[in-house]
Amino acid sequence: MKIVEEFWTMGAYDVVVLFDAPDDETVSAFILKIGSLGNVKGQTMRAFHRQEMEGILAKIK
């Protein structure tokens, strides 16, 4: 897993970090580990590239 980009944000979240990971389970384990330290709260969001979303939308037509 590697960091692709970091964004410092205003609002509800201070930082948004874009990771490249082999699968959702790897990211979930990482977030759970960081959260267990007690000083960081995280939220994961699955993002889709345009082609992936087009494939998803094609399934509901």
Tab-separated table of N, CA and C in Angstrom:
chain	number	residue	atom	x	y	z
A	1	MET	N	0.851	-1.165	0.000
A	1	MET	CA	0.000	0.000	0.000
A	1	MET	C	0.900	1.233	0.000
A	2	LYS	N	0.531	2.227	-0.828
A	2	LYS	CA	1.339	3.449	-0.859
A	2	LYS	C	0.436	4.675	-0.945
A	3	ILE	N	0.956	5.787	-0.448
A	3	ILE	CA	0.241	7.056	-0.515
A	3	ILE	C	0.416	7.625	-1.920
A	4	VAL	N	-0.699	7.957	-2.560
A	4	VAL	CA	-0.677	8.550	-3.892
A	4	VAL	C	-0.679	10.076	-3.787
A	5	GLU	N	-1.599	10.615	-2.946
A	5	GLU	CA	-1.690	12.062	-2.745
A	5	GLU	C	-2.245	12.354	-1.366
A	6	GLU	N	-1.911	13.543	-0.864
A	6	GLU	CA	-2.464	14.028	0.401
A	6	GLU	C	-3.061	15.406	0.155
A	7	PHE	N	-4.217	15.652	0.775
A	7	PHE	CA	-4.873	16.943	0.659
A	7	PHE	C	-5.177	17.446	2.056
A	8	TRP	N	-4.791	18.662	2.378
A	8	TRP	CA	-5.148	19.312	3.638
A	8	TRP	C	-6.442	20.052	3.370
A	9	THR	N	-7.458	19.781	4.155
A	9	THR	CA	-8.795	20.271	3.844
A	9	THR	C	-9.377	21.127	4.959
A	10	MET	N	-10.396	21.887	4.604
A	10	MET	CA	-11.151	22.658	5.583
A	10	MET	C	-12.506	21.982	5.728
A	11	GLY	N	-13.069	22.044	6.918
A	11	GLY	CA	-14.376	21.436	7.127
A	11	GLY	C	-14.301	20.269	8.093
A	12	ALA	N	-15.127	19.281	7.853
A	12	ALA	CA	-15.261	18.152	8.779
A	12	ALA	C	-13.987	17.310	8.880
A	13	TYR	N	-13.198	17.281	7.828
A	13	TYR	CA	-11.989	16.457	7.815
A	13	TYR	C	-10.768	17.343	7.610
A	14	ASP	N	-9.716	17.079	8.364
A	14	ASP	CA	-8.498	17.884	8.261
A	14	ASP	C	-7.603	17.453	7.108
A	15	VAL	N	-7.615	16.161	6.824
A	15	VAL	CA	-6.734	15.610	5.801
A	15	VAL	C	-7.489	14.541	5.017
A	16	VAL	N	-7.260	14.510	3.714
A	16	VAL	CA	-7.733	13.410	2.878
A	16	VAL	C	-6.491	12.798	2.249
A	17	VAL	N	-6.331	11.491	2.411
A	17	VAL	CA	-5.171	10.795	1.869
A	17	VAL	C	-5.656	9.767	0.857
A	18	LEU	N	-5.083	9.811	-0.335
A	18	LEU	CA	-5.418	8.870	-1.391
A	18	LEU	C	-4.359	7.773	-1.399
A	19	PHE	N	-4.799	6.534	-1.134
A	19	PHE	CA	-3.904	5.383	-1.100
A	19	PHE	C	-4.115	4.511	-2.323
A	20	ASP	N	-3.070	3.820	-2.729
A	20	ASP	CA	-3.177	2.751	-3.707
A	20	ASP	C	-2.917	1.467	-2.936
A	21	ALA	N	-3.893	0.580	-2.921
A	21	ALA	CA	-3.778	-0.654	-2.150
A	21	ALA	C	-4.226	-1.831	-3.007
A	22	PRO	N	-3.734	-3.017	-2.705
A	22	PRO	CA	-4.100	-4.184	-3.513
A	22	PRO	C	-5.569	-4.587	-3.380
A	23	ASP	N	-6.197	-4.255	-2.238
A	23	ASP	CA	-7.594	-4.638	-2.037
A	23	ASP	C	-8.184	-3.870	-0.860
A	24	ASP	N	-9.510	-3.951	-0.718
A	24	ASP	CA	-10.209	-3.243	0.359
A	24	ASP	C	-9.818	-3.760	1.737
A	25	GLU	N	-9.509	-5.052	1.831
A	25	GLU	CA	-9.146	-5.637	3.121
A	25	GLU	C	-7.861	-5.034	3.672
A	26	THR	N	-6.898	-4.768	2.811
A	26	THR	CA	-5.633	-4.161	3.240
A	26	THR	C	-5.871	-2.777	3.823
A	27	VAL	N	-6.689	-1.984	3.154
A	27	VAL	CA	-7.000	-0.640	3.645
A	27	VAL	C	-7.762	-0.722	4.962
A	28	SER	N	-8.718	-1.638	5.049
A	28	SER	CA	-9.505	-1.789	6.279
A	28	SER	C	-8.611	-2.140	7.461
A	29	ALA	N	-7.686	-3.059	7.269
A	29	ALA	CA	-6.767	-3.438	8.345
A	29	ALA	C	-5.913	-2.247	8.765
A	30	PHE	N	-5.449	-1.475	7.802
A	30	PHE	CA	-4.636	-0.294	8.095
A	30	PHE	C	-5.421	0.725	8.915
A	31	ILE	N	-6.654	1.022	8.506
A	31	ILE	CA	-7.478	1.999	9.224
A	31	ILE	C	-7.793	1.507	10.631
A	32	LEU	N	-8.083	0.217	10.774
A	32	LEU	CA	-8.352	-0.333	12.108
A	32	LEU	C	-7.123	-0.223	13.008
A	33	LYS	N	-5.945	-0.480	12.458
A	33	LYS	CA	-4.705	-0.382	13.232
A	33	LYS	C	-4.463	1.055	13.682
A	34	ILE	N	-4.596	2.005	12.774
A	34	ILE	CA	-4.395	3.414	13.138
A	34	ILE	C	-5.422	3.846	14.181
A	35	GLY	N	-6.676	3.455	13.990
A	35	GLY	CA	-7.730	3.813	14.936
A	35	GLY	C	-7.494	3.251	16.319
A	36	SER	N	-6.856	2.081	16.394
A	36	SER	CA	-6.603	1.456	17.693
A	36	SER	C	-5.588	2.236	18.525
A	37	LEU	N	-4.830	3.126	17.896
A	37	LEU	CA	-3.856	3.939	18.628
A	37	LEU	C	-4.538	5.023	19.457
A	38	GLY	N	-5.777	5.361	19.086
A	38	GLY	CA	-6.575	6.280	19.878
A	38	GLY	C	-6.441	7.755	19.558
A	39	ASN	N	-5.504	8.127	18.694
A	39	ASN	CA	-5.319	9.559	18.420
A	39	ASN	C	-5.711	9.959	16.996
A	40	VAL	N	-6.196	9.013	16.220
A	40	VAL	CA	-6.596	9.290	14.841
A	40	VAL	C	-7.955	8.650	14.589
A	41	LYS	N	-8.831	9.404	13.956
A	41	LYS	CA	-10.110	8.857	13.512
A	41	LYS	C	-10.082	8.824	11.995
A	42	GLY	N	-10.582	7.758	11.438
A	42	GLY	CA	-10.555	7.645	9.987
A	42	GLY	C	-11.884	7.209	9.418
A	43	GLN	N	-12.022	7.445	8.153
A	43	GLN	CA	-13.182	6.990	7.401
A	43	GLN	C	-12.684	6.591	6.031
A	44	THR	N	-13.125	5.446	5.557
A	44	THR	CA	-12.738	5.021	4.220
A	44	THR	C	-13.866	5.315	3.247
A	45	MET	N	-13.494	5.616	2.024
A	45	MET	CA	-14.459	5.832	0.948
A	45	MET	C	-13.925	5.135	-0.291
A	46	ARG	N	-14.704	4.235	-0.823
A	46	ARG	CA	-14.306	3.551	-2.054
A	46	ARG	C	-14.597	4.476	-3.221
A	47	ALA	N	-13.605	4.751	-4.029
A	47	ALA	CA	-13.768	5.611	-5.206
A	47	ALA	C	-13.672	4.756	-6.468
A	48	PHE	N	-14.342	5.211	-7.509
A	48	PHE	CA	-14.345	4.486	-8.775
A	48	PHE	C	-13.853	5.394	-9.893
A	49	HIS	N	-13.032	4.846	-10.791
A	49	HIS	CA	-12.655	5.571	-12.001
A	49	HIS	C	-13.873	5.633	-12.927
A	50	ARG	N	-13.805	6.518	-13.891
A	50	ARG	CA	-14.917	6.697	-14.826
A	50	ARG	C	-15.319	5.364	-15.483
A	51	GLN	N	-14.353	4.597	-15.956
A	51	GLN	CA	-14.658	3.343	-16.641
A	51	GLN	C	-15.332	2.348	-15.693
A	52	GLU	N	-14.885	2.317	-14.448
A	52	GLU	CA	-15.517	1.427	-13.475
A	52	GLU	C	-16.970	1.821	-13.240
A	53	MET	N	-17.228	3.108	-13.089
A	53	MET	CA	-18.594	3.571	-12.855
A	53	MET	C	-19.473	3.323	-14.075
A	54	GLU	N	-18.918	3.496	-15.266
A	54	GLU	CA	-19.694	3.192	-16.473
A	54	GLU	C	-20.109	1.725	-16.491
A	55	GLY	N	-19.211	0.833	-16.066
A	55	GLY	CA	-19.542	-0.592	-15.986
A	55	GLY	C	-20.627	-0.874	-14.959
A	56	ILE	N	-20.554	-0.196	-13.831
A	56	ILE	CA	-21.572	-0.357	-12.780
A	56	ILE	C	-22.926	0.126	-13.289
A	57	LEU	N	-22.938	1.297	-13.907
A	57	LEU	CA	-24.193	1.856	-14.406
A	57	LEU	C	-24.787	1.012	-15.534
A	58	ALA	N	-23.933	0.392	-16.336
A	58	ALA	CA	-24.420	-0.469	-17.418
A	58	ALA	C	-25.198	-1.664	-16.867
A	59	LYS	N	-24.886	-2.092	-15.659
A	59	LYS	CA	-25.567	-3.242	-15.052
A	59	LYS	C	-26.984	-2.922	-14.604
A	60	ILE	N	-27.318	-1.648	-14.484
A	60	ILE	CA	-28.663	-1.313	-14.010
A	60	ILE	C	-29.582	-0.856	-15.137
A	61	LYS	N	-29.096	-0.890	-16.355
A	61	LYS	CA	-29.922	-0.480	-17.506
A	61	LYS	C	-30.791	-1.622	-17.958
